[in-house]
Amino acid sequence: MNPSAQPHAAHDALRVNGQRLWQSLEHFAGIGATGRGGCNRQALTDADREGRDTFSAWARAAGCTVTVDAVGNLYARRGGTEQDAAAVLASSHLDTQATGGRYDGVYGVLAGLEVLRVLDELQVRTRRPIEVVSWTNEEGCRFVPAMLGSGTVAGTHELGFALERRDAAGRSVGEELDRIGYRGSRPAQVFPVHASFEAHIEQGPVLERDGATIGVVTGIQGLHWLDVVLTGASCHAGPTPMDMRQDPWRAATRIIAGALALADARPPWARCTVGDVRCLPGARNTVPETVRIAIDIRHPQHEVLEQMRAELTALVAEEAARARVQGEVEAVWHMPPTNFEPRLVDLVEATARRLGYRQQRITSGAGHDSLNIARFAPTTMIFVPCAGGLSHNEAERASPEDLEAGANVLLHAVLATASE
Ligand SMILES: [Zn+2]
């Protein structure tokens, strides 16, 4: 066992106040509440401002200093006995999808706040400062791309690029930050971080299915978005004998089946989704000239992901040749897998075990701000189950007990690393 995972006798009995955490989440569910029980608190809207104001007031009441950086990321800092020591982070996001749920993002921020409240209440001093951060525009539904605030800090995006992102109505991130009063003076850049944690609902069905309370997150899946383009020759559906056609569907059907089989052959982590197929010119009585297949493949391990891509590329060449059509694979987007810090993954696992929660290792299928933080700091995440795996949905639900358990793991992981 890692030494930092050993019980700290003095703080061993500390627990978060689950009821207060739940009430805080209920309060936030009312900020941008939708008619169907969800939340519409999109980035830099009036509802987002109300959420930011509320979080800032609560953090100040818990003895924290609140600062805002140039892209609107919001930091609540609790000093340590060594003020200059690199901080421990607990972060996530307060923004939601337009038809979002009550827990995606806000849970991680309020679980972090609950940690600060407990430490403040019991006057627990830590060696390192602790910062709870809400990152700007994680969701990416109003301003593209997603994870914009954390990406700017990590250096993935230039500040100017971030501030110039515009919503569908043409309003920019910079203008909207000014409008709601959240363009701050702290530089949006990398800063010293000793360890970073993000508590989040799983957003998938695995923990619930397996009866686990805590997901020990080892990393975030990498992905390839690939377009398979098959080009044959258009001809009349009646006069042209079957064996004289160059029909791209002959290859397409076999490629789709083969692509799904690539993921089936690599359980439990591989994913393959055929989310869209376009057929041109798209007439019932015409053999199509082109079939374009949108494929999303994912895996948490780089080598396996690349092997899946290579096999798909070989499959396209083989099936196109068999069908006497042209086959090409176009790269649309690639996100490499993120591997979280093994030391922190072990710490979260040992902490969950010590607190008596059923836990299991899991990889994240969704992107998170932690993906950006992991570029410059030791990082991991803590998952709790959500009902039916539903998320990005107004019906998103999680139980008070599971949310409390996740916050307790966060508390002790933060305490252990903030004492180092
Ligand atoms: Zn989220």
mmCIF file of C-alpha atoms and ligand atoms in Angstrom, residues 92-93 95 103-106 138-139 198-201 203 366-369 381 391-392 396, ligand 1:
data_model
loop_
_atom_site.group_PDB
_atom_site.id
_atom_site.type_symbol
_atom_site.label_atom_id
_atom_site.label_comp_id
_atom_site.label_asym_id
_atom_site.label_seq_id
_atom_site.Cartn_x
_atom_site.Cartn_y
_atom_site.Cartn_z
ATOM 1 C CA SER A 92 -15.369 20.127 -11.898
ATOM 2 C CA HIS A 93 -17.889 22.465 -13.580
ATOM 3 C CA ASP A 95 -22.409 24.656 -16.318
ATOM 4 C CA TYR A 103 -25.510 16.316 -10.880
ATOM 5 C CA ASP A 104 -23.232 16.404 -13.932
ATOM 6 C CA GLY A 105 -20.415 18.763 -12.952
ATOM 7 C CA VAL A 106 -22.069 20.561 -10.047
ATOM 8 C CA GLU A 138 -17.041 22.294 -19.755
ATOM 9 C CA GLU A 139 -20.128 21.214 -21.669
ATOM 10 C CA GLU A 198 -12.599 15.342 -9.677
ATOM 11 C CA ALA A 199 -15.686 13.679 -8.238
ATOM 12 C CA HIS A 200 -18.350 13.042 -10.891
ATOM 13 C CA ILE A 201 -21.357 10.878 -11.599
ATOM 14 C CA GLN A 203 -22.718 8.999 -16.715
ATOM 15 C CA ALA A 366 -16.849 10.706 -21.461
ATOM 16 C CA GLY A 367 -14.428 13.629 -21.640
ATOM 17 C CA HIS A 368 -13.850 15.669 -18.472
ATOM 18 C CA ASP A 369 -11.842 18.707 -17.380
ATOM 19 C CA MET A 381 -11.307 11.045 -10.742
ATOM 20 C CA SER A 391 -26.778 11.715 -18.031
ATOM 21 C CA HIS A 392 -27.030 14.754 -20.315
ATOM 22 C CA GLU A 396 -30.406 12.239 -14.453
HETATM 23 ZN ZN ZN B 1 -19.458 16.828 -16.376
#
